[in-house]
């Protein structure tokens, strides 16, 4: 079995993703190609960083993940290949692997330079077809990534600056909205670990989640947990706090934008509430 | 060969469908995974019921159809597996199998309960990944559905209330618009069998199809059968009467909504018309 | 290996493409099915002609390309199969193969008539399912195309009238916008060969590209070559001149429509410019 995933901002309106698959199958006819998604917001490296971090673990070890969200195509930005946790990642060196690399111990990292594994003619506008697809196809045939170029130190990769949630005072946590999903759920940078820093459940106080002018009281366990069209906060399936609307689109209904602040703190003691 | 189809309302903007495929391939590397569509209108169980009923027969026997249109995810709604006409269907017990089960004799039906075939950690928000994908993967490896849980009586499944076309008087048939396709064709609940109840072709009268303020005279045999931008009525490729617009979008141009009434009756004798 | 590509205007909102895949796998379980795209603008035969011409070469020899952009479905338009450059193309005879056939020497061409390779019941509205899918599946199992019907002379196929760029005077080239991609890049009919006819680089003059009220000075080598939101002209990855906007959507920002004229000529001598 040789699985290769694609994660791009190419959309599916054009032939771009299909052409990449043609190139891959020309080199590795056994490749099983899976689209993670081609609908990353154009050039949104942060969104892609969250999605690859949340997705890769559901694929078998040995999978090659090809990520082409690449505002710098045609410039002199580097392309890198990374071995980590039994998977291989091929991506522009623009920080899209930052969140992933925070997760654990990296294996080999190389700069992708060996033109022997590229298409013969490399355009300056479509490296997905000319470099990523053929290199990915060779990798999922089992080629050692060290054939691709010189080794790199993880410290030398471009590192994405992504806001992390922080404590303000003893028990107020301040995070922000990082991206949205297609249902309008607003995904934050607040994970379980951050949340535990202020977790004083059982103290008789209720957690309040504030975003813009909205205050949500308590966390929900499922989307169906509240009245229809009511905002709720939930630990989403990727392990981050989300603001959602039962049977609705929180992003649009609440007017939430990327970067909006989310504040979590414990309110007055519950028996003190009216 | 082991084919597994996916029918969901997840869209393709996010990684949800891709992640399900990763889970499936982790368990059954031989699975050939086919998207029926991921663009069911959010939580539109009726639309999904029509689509699975119209689609499954074009896949080979032995195919496993995984349907995740699941407004009740996270609640205590049941998940069921159904063997029928040589195919296997895995779906929430919310009525999405109703139309299908009206078609013929059902085989085994079980309640999906055996957590041994689920992912180890089951979220309350993404059963597509945590239950449907792994169970589907085991089924398309050939596992007997009776391993999944206790047998159910078909009568005990949730039954969707779907309006059926009915006769009003001797020769007026009243149906309704059930869903739309992406071209704006308006698909009704009127099938060949219903139509035959009032079929008196040859009597010298022309069938009139009325929807809102529009009257369409006679059925067309192809979309190209009328003037461009003219409304037409046609037996669609799934076996239901559709209201369509040659080279246009009937849904928007005619302002048709789900549930709109369609009336069919024979007009005045044709030689009586001007 | 047997690869079959799909290029349609069906969209992915409905089950149409999924059903075609079910039919294909029922006949040829080994088929590897790749979507080039299902998002051709409805019935836009010219766009499909450009895309198949630009895409097929990236697939391995022996690939079967099934093209269903078919405004004439249900009429008496012909379906044809074409062998060319080691690939097989199956399409309505509506000119969608015109640009491809201009590229080189055609092999066998036949009229697809042998109903033995169709589904048993052929609707008048969904030949994609009833004819194209099963015939394509047989072809990618290795069936000789001459089994499908009588041979045709390439001259007798419907030929699409597509504007070609032309010289106006000695060194002014006039082309037009043919289609758009999903990024809003405006793809013209001007290829390298046409461009060379007026190429006098080195003469001290700068090429000026005019579209509507916009004048772009010089060709860019990559999308990142200009200021963000500035229009640029570039030879795109498919070998045609494109008008694009760095980090933007040229189609919408510049108000460009299909058929708009693009004029290329050399301006005043550069040292004469202020």
mmCIF file of C-alpha atoms in Angstrom, chain B residues 237, chain C residues 121-127 129-130:
data_model
loop_
_atom_site.group_PDB
_atom_site.id
_atom_site.type_symbol
_atom_site.label_atom_id
_atom_site.label_comp_id
_atom_site.label_asym_id
_atom_site.label_seq_id
_atom_site.Cartn_x
_atom_site.Cartn_y
_atom_site.Cartn_z
ATOM 1 C CA UNK B 237 -32.898 9.950 -14.793
ATOM 2 C CA UNK C 121 -31.808 0.978 -20.446
ATOM 3 C CA UNK C 122 -30.612 4.284 -21.899
ATOM 4 C CA UNK C 123 -32.344 7.428 -20.616
ATOM 5 C CA UNK C 124 -32.546 10.572 -22.713
ATOM 6 C CA UNK C 125 -31.198 12.791 -19.960
ATOM 7 C CA UNK C 126 -28.161 11.041 -18.459
ATOM 8 C CA UNK C 127 -25.899 9.560 -21.114
ATOM 9 C CA UNK C 129 -24.328 7.151 -16.701
ATOM 10 C CA UNK C 130 -25.930 5.128 -19.476
#
